[in-house]
Tab-separated table of C-alpha atoms in Angstrom:
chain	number	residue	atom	x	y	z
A	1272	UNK	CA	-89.643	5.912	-17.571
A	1273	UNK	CA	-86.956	9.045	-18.064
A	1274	UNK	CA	-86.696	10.706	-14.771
A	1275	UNK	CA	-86.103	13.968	-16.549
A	1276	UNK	CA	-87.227	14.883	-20.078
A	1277	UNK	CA	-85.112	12.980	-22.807
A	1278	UNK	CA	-85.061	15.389	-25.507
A	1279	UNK	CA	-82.859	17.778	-23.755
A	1280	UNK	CA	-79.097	18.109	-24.847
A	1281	UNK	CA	-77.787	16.882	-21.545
A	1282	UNK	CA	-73.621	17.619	-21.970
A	1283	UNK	CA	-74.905	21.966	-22.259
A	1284	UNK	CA	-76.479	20.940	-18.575
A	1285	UNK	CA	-73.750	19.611	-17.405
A	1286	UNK	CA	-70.993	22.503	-18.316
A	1287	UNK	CA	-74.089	25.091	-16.811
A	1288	UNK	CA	-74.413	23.197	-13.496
A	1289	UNK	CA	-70.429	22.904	-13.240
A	1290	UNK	CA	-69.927	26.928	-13.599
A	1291	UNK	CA	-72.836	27.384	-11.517
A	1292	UNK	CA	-70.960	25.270	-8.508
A	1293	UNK	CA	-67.734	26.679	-8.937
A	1294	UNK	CA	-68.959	30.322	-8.865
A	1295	UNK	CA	-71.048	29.064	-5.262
A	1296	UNK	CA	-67.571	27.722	-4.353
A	1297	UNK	CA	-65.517	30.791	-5.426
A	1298	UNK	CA	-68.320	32.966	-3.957
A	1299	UNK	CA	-67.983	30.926	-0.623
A	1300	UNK	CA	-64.449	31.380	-0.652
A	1301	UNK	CA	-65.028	34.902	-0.553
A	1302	UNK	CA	-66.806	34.812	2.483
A	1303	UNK	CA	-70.347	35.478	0.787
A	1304	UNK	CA	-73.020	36.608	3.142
A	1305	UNK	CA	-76.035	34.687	1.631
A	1306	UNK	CA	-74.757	31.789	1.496
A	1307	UNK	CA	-73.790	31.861	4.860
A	1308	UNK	CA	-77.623	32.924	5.506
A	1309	UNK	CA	-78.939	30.103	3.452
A	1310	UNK	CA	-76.706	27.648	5.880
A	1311	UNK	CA	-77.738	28.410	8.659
A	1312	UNK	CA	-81.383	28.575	7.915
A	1313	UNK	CA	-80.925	25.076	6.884
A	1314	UNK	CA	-79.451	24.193	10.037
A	1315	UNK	CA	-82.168	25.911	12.144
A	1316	UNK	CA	-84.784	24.078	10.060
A	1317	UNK	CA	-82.986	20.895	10.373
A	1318	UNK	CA	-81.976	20.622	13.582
A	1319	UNK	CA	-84.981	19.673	15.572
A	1320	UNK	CA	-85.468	16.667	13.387
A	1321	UNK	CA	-81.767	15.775	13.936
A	1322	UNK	CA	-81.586	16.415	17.852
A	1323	UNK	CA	-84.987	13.957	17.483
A	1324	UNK	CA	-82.968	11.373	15.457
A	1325	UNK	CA	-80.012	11.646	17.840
A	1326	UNK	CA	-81.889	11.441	21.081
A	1327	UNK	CA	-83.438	7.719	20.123
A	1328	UNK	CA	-80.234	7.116	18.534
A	1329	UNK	CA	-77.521	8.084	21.240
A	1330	UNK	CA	-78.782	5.716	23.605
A	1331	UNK	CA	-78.329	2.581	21.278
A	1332	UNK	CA	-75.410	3.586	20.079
A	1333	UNK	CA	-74.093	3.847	24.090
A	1334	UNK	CA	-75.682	0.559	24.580
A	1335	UNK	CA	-74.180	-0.952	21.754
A	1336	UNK	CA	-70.464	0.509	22.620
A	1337	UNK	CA	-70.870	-0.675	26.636
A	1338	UNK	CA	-71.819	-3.842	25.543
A	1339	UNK	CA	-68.693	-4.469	23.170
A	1340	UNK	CA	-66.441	-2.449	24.940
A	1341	UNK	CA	-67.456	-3.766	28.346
A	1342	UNK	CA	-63.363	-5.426	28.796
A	1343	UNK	CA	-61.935	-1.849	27.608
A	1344	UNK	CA	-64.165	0.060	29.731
A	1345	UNK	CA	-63.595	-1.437	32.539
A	1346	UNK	CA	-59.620	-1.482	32.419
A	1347	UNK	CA	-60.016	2.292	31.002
A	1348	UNK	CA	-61.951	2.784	34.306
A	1349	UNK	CA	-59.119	1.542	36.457
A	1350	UNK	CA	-56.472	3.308	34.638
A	1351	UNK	CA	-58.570	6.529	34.876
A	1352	UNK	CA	-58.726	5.928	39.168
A	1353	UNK	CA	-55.035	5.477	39.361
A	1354	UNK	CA	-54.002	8.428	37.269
A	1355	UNK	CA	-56.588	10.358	39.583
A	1356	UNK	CA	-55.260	9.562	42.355
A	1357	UNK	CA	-52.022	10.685	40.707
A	1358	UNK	CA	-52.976	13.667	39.886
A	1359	UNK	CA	-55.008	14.723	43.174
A	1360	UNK	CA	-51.605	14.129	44.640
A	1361	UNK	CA	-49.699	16.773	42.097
A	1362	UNK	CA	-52.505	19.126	42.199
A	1363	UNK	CA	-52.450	19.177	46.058
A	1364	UNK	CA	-48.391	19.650	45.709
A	1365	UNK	CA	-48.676	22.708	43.138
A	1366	UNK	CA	-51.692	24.286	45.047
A	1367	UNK	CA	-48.631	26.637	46.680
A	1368	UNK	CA	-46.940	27.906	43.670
A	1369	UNK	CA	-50.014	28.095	41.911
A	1370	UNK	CA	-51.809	30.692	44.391
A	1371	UNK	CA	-48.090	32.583	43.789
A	1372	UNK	CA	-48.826	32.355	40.462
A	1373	UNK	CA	-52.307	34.010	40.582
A	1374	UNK	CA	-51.321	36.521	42.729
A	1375	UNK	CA	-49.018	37.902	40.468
A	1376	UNK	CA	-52.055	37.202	37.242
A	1377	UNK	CA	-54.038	39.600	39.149
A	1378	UNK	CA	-51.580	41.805	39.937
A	1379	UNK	CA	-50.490	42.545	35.781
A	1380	UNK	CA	-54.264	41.882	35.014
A	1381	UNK	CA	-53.248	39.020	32.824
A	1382	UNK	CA	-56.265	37.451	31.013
A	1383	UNK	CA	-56.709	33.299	32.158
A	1384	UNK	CA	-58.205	30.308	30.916
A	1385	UNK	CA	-59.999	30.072	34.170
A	1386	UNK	CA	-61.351	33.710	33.440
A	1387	UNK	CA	-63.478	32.578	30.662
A	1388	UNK	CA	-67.310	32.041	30.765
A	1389	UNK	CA	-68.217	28.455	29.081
A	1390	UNK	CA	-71.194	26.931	27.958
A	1391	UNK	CA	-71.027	22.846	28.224
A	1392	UNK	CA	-72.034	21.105	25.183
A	1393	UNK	CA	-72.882	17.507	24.343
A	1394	UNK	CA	-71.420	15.897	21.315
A	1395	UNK	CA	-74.138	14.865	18.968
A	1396	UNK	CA	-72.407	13.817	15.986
A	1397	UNK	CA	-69.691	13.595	13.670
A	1398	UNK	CA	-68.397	15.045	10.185
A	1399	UNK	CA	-71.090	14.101	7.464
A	1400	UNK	CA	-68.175	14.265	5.106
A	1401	UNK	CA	-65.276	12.158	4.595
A	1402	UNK	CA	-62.928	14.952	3.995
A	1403	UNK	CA	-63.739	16.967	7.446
A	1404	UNK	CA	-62.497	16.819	10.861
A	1405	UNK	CA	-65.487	17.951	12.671
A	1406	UNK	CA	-68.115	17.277	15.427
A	1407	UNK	CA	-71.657	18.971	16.123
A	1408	UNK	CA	-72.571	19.623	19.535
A	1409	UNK	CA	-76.173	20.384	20.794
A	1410	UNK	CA	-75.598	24.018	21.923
A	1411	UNK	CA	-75.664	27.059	19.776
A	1412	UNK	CA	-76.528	31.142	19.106
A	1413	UNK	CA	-79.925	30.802	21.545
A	1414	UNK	CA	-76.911	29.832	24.753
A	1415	UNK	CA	-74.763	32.545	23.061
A	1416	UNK	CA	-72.286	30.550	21.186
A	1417	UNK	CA	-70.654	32.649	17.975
A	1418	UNK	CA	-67.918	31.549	15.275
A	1419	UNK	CA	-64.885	31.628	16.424
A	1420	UNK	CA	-65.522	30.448	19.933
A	1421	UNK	CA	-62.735	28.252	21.317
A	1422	UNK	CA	-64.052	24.448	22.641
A	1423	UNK	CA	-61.803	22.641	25.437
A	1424	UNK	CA	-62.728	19.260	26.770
A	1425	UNK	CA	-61.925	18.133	30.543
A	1426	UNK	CA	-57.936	18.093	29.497
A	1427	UNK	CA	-56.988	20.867	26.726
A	1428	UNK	CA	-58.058	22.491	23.779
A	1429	UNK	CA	-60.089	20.605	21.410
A	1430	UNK	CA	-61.277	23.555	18.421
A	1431	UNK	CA	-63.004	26.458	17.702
A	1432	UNK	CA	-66.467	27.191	16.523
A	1433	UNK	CA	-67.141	27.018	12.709
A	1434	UNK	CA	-70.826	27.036	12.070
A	1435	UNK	CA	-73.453	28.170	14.276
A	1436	UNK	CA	-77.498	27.686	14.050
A	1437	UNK	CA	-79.856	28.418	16.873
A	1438	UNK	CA	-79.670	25.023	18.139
A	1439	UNK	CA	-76.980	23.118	16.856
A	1440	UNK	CA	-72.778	24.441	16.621
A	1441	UNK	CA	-70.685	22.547	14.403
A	1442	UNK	CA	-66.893	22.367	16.000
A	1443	UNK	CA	-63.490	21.947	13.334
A	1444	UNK	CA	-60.893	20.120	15.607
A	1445	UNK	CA	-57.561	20.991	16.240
A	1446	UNK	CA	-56.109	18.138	14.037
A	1447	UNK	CA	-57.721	19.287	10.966
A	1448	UNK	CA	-56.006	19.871	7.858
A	1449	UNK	CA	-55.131	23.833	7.909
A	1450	UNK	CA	-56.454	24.237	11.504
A	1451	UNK	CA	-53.382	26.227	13.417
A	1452	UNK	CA	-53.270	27.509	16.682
A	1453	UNK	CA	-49.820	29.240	18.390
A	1454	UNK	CA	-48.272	27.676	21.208
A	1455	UNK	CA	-45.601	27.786	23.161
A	1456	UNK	CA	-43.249	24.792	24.783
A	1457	UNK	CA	-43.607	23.829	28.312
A	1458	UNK	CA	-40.010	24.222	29.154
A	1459	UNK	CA	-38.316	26.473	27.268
A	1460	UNK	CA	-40.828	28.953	26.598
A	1461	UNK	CA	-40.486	29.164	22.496
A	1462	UNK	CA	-43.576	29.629	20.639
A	1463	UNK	CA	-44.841	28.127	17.119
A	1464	UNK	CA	-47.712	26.904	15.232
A	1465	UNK	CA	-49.181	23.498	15.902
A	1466	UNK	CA	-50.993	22.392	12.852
A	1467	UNK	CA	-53.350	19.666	12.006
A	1468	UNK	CA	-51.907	16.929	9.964
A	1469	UNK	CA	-53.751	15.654	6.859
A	1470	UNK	CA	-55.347	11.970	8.115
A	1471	UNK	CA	-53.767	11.972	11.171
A	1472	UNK	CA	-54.253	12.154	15.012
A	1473	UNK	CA	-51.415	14.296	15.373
A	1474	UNK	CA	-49.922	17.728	14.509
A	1475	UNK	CA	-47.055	18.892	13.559
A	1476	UNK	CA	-45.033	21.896	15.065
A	1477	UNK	CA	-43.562	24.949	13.162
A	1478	UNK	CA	-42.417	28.152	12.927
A	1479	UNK	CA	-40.352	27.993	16.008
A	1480	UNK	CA	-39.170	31.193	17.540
A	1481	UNK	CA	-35.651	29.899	18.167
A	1482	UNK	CA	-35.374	26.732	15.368
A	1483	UNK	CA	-31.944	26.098	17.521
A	1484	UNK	CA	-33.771	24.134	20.897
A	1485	UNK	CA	-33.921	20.727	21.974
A	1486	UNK	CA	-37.663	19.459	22.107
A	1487	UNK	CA	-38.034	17.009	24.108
A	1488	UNK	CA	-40.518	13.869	23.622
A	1489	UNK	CA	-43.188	14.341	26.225
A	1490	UNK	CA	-42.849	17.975	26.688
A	1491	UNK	CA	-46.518	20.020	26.602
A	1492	UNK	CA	-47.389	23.045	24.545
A	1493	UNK	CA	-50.069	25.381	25.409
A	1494	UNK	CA	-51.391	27.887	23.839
A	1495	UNK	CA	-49.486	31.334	24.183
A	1496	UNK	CA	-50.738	34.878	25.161
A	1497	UNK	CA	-50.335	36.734	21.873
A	1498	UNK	CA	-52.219	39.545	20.957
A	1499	UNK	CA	-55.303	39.244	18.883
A	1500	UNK	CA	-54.870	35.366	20.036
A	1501	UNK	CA	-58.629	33.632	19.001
A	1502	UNK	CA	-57.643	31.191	22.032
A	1503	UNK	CA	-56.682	31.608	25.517
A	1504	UNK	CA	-53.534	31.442	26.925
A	1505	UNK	CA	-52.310	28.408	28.893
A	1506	UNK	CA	-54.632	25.900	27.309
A	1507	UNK	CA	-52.797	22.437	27.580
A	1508	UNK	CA	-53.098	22.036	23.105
A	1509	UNK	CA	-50.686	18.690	22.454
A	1510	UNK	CA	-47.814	17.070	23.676
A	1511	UNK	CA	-44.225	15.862	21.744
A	1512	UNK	CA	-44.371	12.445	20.765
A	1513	UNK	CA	-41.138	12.935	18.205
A	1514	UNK	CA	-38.437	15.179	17.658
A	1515	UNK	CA	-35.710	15.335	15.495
A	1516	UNK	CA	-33.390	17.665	13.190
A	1517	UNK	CA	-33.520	16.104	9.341
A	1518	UNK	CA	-30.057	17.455	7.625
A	1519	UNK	CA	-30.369	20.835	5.699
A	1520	UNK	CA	-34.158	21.240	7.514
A	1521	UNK	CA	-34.094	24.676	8.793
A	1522	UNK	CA	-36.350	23.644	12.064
A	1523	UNK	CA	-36.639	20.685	13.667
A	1524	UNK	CA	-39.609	17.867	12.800
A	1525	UNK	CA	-42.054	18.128	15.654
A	1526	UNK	CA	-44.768	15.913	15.972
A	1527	UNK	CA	-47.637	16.573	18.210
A	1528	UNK	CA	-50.483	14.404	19.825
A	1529	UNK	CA	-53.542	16.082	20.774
A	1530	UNK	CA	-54.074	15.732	25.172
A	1531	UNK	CA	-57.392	15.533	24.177
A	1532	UNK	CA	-58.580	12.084	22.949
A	1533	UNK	CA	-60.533	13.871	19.897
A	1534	UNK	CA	-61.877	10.710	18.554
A	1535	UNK	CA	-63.935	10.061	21.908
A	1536	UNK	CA	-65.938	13.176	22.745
A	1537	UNK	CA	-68.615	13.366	25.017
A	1538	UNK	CA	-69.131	16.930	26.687
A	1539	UNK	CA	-67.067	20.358	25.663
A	1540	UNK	CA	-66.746	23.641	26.871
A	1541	UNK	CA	-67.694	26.101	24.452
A	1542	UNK	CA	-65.555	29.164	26.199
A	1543	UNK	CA	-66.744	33.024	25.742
B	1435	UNK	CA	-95.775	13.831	-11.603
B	1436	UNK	CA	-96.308	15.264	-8.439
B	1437	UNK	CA	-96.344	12.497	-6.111
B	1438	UNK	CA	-92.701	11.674	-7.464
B	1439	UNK	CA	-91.556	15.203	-7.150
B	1440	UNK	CA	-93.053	14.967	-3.241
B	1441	UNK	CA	-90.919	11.094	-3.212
B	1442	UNK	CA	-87.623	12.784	-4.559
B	1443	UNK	CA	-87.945	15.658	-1.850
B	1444	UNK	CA	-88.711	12.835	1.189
B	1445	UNK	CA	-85.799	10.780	-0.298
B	1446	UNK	CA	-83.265	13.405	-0.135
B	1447	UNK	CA	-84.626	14.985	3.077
B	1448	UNK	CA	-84.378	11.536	5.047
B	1449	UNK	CA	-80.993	10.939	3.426
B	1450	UNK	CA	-79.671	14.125	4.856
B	1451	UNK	CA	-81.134	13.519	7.943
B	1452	UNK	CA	-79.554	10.014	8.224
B	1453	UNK	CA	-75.883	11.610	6.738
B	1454	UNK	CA	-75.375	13.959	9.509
B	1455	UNK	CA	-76.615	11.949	12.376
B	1456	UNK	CA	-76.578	8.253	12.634
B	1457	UNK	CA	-74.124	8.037	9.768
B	1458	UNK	CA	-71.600	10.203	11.768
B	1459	UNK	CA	-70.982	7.478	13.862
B	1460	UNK	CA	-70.261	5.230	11.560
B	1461	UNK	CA	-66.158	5.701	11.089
B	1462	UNK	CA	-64.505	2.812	9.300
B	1463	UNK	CA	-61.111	3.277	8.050
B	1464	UNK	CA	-61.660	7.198	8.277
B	1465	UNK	CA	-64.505	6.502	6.386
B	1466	UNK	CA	-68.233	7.080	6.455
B	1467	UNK	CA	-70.696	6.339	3.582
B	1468	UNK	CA	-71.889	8.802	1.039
B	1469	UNK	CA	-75.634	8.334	1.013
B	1470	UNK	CA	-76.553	11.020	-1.268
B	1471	UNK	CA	-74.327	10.167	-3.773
B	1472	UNK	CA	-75.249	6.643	-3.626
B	1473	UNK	CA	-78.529	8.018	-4.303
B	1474	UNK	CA	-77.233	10.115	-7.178
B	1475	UNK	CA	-75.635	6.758	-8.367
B	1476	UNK	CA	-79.128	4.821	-8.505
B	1477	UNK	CA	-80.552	7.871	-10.496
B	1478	UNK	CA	-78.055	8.115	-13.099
B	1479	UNK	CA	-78.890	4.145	-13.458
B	1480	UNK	CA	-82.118	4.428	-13.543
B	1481	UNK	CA	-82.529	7.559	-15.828
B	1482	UNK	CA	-79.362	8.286	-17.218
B	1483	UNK	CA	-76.668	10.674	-17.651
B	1484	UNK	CA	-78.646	13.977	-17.389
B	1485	UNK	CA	-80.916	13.149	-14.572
B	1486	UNK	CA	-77.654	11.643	-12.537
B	1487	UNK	CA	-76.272	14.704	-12.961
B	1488	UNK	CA	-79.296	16.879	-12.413
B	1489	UNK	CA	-80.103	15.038	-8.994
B	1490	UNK	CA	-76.258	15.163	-8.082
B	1491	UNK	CA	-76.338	18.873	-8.137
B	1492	UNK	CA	-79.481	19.561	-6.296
B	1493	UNK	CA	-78.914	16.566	-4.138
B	1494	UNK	CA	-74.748	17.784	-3.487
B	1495	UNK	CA	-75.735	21.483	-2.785
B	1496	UNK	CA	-78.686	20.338	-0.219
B	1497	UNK	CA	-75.710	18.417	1.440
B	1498	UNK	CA	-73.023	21.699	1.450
B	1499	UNK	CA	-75.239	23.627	3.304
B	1500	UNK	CA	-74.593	20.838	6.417
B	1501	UNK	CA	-70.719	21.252	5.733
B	1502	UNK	CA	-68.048	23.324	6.603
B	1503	UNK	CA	-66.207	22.620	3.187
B	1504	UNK	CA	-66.634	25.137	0.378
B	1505	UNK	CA	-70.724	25.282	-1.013
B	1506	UNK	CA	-70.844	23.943	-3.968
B	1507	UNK	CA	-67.928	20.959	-3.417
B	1508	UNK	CA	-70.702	18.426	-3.368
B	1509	UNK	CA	-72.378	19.619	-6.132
B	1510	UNK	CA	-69.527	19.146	-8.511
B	1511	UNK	CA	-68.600	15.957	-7.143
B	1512	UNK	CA	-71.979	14.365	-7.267
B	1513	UNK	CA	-73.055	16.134	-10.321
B	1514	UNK	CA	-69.842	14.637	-12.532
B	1515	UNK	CA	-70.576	11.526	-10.923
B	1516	UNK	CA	-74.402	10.919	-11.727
B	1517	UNK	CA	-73.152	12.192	-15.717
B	1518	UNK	CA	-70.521	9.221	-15.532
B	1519	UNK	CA	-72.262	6.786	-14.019
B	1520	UNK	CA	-75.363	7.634	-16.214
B	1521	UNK	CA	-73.001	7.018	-19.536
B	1522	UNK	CA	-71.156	4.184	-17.957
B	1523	UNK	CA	-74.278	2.075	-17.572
B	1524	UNK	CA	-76.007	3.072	-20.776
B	1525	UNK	CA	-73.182	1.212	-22.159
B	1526	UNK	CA	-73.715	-2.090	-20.155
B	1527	UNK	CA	-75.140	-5.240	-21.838
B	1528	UNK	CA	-76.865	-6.439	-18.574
B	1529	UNK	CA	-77.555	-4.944	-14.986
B	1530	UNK	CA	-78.180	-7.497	-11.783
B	1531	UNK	CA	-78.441	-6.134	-8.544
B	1532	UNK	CA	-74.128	-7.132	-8.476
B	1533	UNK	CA	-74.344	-4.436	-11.117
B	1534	UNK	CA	-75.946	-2.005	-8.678
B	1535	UNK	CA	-73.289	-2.410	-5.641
B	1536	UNK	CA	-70.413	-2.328	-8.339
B	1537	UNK	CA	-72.076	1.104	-9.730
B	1538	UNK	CA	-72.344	2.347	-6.044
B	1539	UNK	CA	-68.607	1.312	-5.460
B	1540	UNK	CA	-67.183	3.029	-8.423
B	1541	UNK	CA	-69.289	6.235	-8.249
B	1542	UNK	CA	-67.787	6.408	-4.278
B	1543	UNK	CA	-64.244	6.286	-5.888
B	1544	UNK	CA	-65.748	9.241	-8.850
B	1545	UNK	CA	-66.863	11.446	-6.440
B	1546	UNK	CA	-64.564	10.617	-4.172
B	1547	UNK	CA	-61.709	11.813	-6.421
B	1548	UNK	CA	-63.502	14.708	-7.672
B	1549	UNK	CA	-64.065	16.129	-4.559
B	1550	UNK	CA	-60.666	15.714	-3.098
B	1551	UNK	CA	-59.218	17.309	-6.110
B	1552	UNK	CA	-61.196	20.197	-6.880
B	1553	UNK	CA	-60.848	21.236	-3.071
B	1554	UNK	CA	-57.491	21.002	-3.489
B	1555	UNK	CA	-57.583	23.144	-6.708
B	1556	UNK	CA	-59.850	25.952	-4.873
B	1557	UNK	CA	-57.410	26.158	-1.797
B	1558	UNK	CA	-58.512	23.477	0.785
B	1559	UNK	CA	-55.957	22.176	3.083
B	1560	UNK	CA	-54.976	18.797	3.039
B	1561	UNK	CA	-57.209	17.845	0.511
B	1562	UNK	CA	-54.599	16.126	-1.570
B	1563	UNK	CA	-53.184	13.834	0.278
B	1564	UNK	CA	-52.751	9.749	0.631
B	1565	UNK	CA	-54.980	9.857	3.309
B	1566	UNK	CA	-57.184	11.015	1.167
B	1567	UNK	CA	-57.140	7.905	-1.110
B	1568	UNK	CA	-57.201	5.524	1.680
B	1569	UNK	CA	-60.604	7.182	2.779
B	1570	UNK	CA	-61.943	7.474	-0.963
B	1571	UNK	CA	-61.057	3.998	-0.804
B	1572	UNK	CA	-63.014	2.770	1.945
B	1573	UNK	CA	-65.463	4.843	1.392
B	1574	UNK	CA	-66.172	3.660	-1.490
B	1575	UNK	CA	-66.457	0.128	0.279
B	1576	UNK	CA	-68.987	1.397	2.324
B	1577	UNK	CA	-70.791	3.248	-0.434
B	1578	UNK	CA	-71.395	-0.258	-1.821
B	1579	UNK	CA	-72.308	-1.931	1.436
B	1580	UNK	CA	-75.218	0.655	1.758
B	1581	UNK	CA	-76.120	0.845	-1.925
B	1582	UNK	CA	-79.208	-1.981	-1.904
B	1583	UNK	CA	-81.574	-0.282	0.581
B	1584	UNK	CA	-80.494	3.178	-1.197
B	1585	UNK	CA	-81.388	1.690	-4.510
B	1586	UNK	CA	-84.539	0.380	-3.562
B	1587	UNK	CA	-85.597	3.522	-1.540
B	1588	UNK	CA	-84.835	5.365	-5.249
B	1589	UNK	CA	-86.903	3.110	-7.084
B	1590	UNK	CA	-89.630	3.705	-4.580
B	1591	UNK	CA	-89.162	7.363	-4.681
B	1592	UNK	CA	-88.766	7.788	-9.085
B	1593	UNK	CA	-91.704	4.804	-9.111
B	1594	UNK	CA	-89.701	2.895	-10.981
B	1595	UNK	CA	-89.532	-1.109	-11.481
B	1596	UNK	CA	-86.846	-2.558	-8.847
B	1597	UNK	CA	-83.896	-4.088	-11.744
B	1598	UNK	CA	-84.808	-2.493	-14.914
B	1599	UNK	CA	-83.221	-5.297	-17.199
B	1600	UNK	CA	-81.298	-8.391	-16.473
């Protein structure tokens, strides 16, 4: 049995549902309002059933990963105690310069990353797609998240807001594809772009401010106090893994690794 | 009539519902499956060109409205992929259920490509890329690991027999 009518001319259907998707896509583009409704009434009416589905899921799926990964947990769990004991050392050391250093904050009325409101946020899911670098978490307009929102996990920036329902937020990560956010170098001050790298983990800094400096591997950038910045300042975004000067490249190659292990997200902080 | 129509609608529904929450988790190679176009792939073999094409669209736009990428990427994707895969098989002397997971493979690679380079056409970022091929790639893998459940679920849902011919 035909599933649709055989008589019909079927190539005239095809050329009619082609210009009618690449008119929703160039409308889209364009930023069009109703289709922007239509989404996120679909993601309101969706949601409960997928917060259901993930909340019987989530549980197996946590089972399933401590049972596999029991050896890696364990060792991750040991290297997570000594590089807290590490840092409880450094943070105790820097406690001095950094009351200093909020002194004089308050005293220019600088805005902080600490000055922010957040909402925490669980990680439900993943990109549906295979061409997106995304994650949904379970927060969204009803705990007064909006687009544009920046999202920071325990040790840096991790994305901003893309897609909001009631419910449900979906997040674009830092390494997407045509996801940039300015920063600036730990120690010599110089600002850029870091921008997601297509497929990869990492990002890749440009538009340096002076192209003439020596990055060095290791080095952190944060995000820099701009004007009309969508993020922060002083987020901790990536740090260098390489560095070097091709011949006849105007800047240097910079390649940056997220702090934030983006491919093992639990909670975020959706910051307002 | 009706009671398909209502089949078709639960089909695509619970597909959606699986794609953007247990199937999130399933990363392979960069790679997740593609259960609506798998879908669209069993209804272009089981009612041709026109139907693959019809349910691609409808099926492709239902999925857009869960993504960030432009509305209407899906559409096109799975749309030129149900037409293909509808004429490809009209053409075939026999179909197995072998036929079924090669179908499923090769409509992952269609869509696959169609998507990454129309996004790229409209302006998306990174779209056209290697990386992209090495996920189309695996994708499609996974498109045919998941394709017998899919196939049978749209046999249930277009009440049709389970293999056609042999």
């Amino acid at each position: 049995m035909a599933f649709v009518k055989r008589n019909v001319r079927w190539q005239p259907i095809l050329v009619v549902l082609l210009v009618t998707a690449l008119l929703l896509v160039a409308l889209d583009q364009r930023g069009s309002g109703p289709i922007t409704a239509v989404k996120r009434v679909a993601r309101e009416v969706i949601s409960p059933v997928q917060n259901g589905v993930n909340s019987v899921f989530n549980p197996v799926r946590d089972l399933f990963d401590g049972v596999i990964n029991y050896g890696q947990l364990r060792d991750r769990n040991l290297d997570l105690k000594r590089k807290n004991e590490v840092l409880q050392g450094k943070l105790l050391r820097e406690r001095a310069v950094g009351s200093k250093v909020g002194e004089l904050e308050k005293l220019l009325d600088l805005p902080t990353f600490e000055d922010a409101t957040g909402v925490a946020a669980r990680v439900v899911g993943g990109s549906p797609s295979n061409f997106e670098r995304t994650v949904s978490i379970n927060k969204g307009t009803s705990s007064g998240i909006q687009v544009g929102q920046p999202v920071v996990a325990g040790a840096g920036l991790v994305g901003k807001v893309t897609a909001v329902s009631r419910t449900v937020s979906t997040v674009t990560l830092i390494n997407s594809s045509g996801f940039g956010v300015g920063v600036r170098l730990e120690n010599s001050n110089e600002q850029g772009i870091a921008e997601g790298k297509s497929g990869e983990n990492q990002m890749k800094l440009s538009f340096l401010t002076d192209v003439k400096i020596v990055v060095k591997k290791g080095e952190l950038t944060f995000t820099s106090a701009t004007t009309d910045a969508v993020f922060p300042p002083d987020i901790p975004v990536a740090r260098v893994v390489s560095s070097q000067k091709l011949a006849g490249a105007l800047e240097p190659t910079v390649i940056l690794e997220p702090v934030v292990n983006l491919d093992d997200l639990t909670y975020v902080k959706v910051l307002r | 009539m009706m009671q398909r129509r209502l089949r078709v609608l639960l089909l695509v529904f619970s597909l959606v519902i699986l794609q953007t929450t247990i199937v999130t988790h399933l990363h392979v190679f960069g790679a997740i499956p593609d259960l609506l176009l798998v879908a669209t792939v069993a209804v272009a073999y089981n009612g041709g060109p026109q139907a693959g094409a019809l349910f691609g669209f409808f099926s492709g736009l239902v999925l857009d409205l869960f993504l960030v990428s432009p509305f209407g990427l899906s559409a096109i994707s799975n749309s030129v992929t149900g037409w293909a895969i509808g004429t490809f098989q009209a053409g075939m002397a026999f179909q197995t259920r072998r036929t079924q997971v090669f179908l499923a493979a090769l409509g992952g690679v269609i869509g696959g490509t169609v998507f990454m380079v129309v996004g790229g056409v409209v302006g998306v970022a990174g779209y056209l890329s290697l990386y992209s091929v090495q996920v189309i790639v695996a994708g499609s893998i996974w498109d045919a690991v998941v394709s017998v459940p899919i196939f049978m679920f749209v046999h249930w849902a277009l009440m049709t027999e389970h293999l056609r011919r042999y």
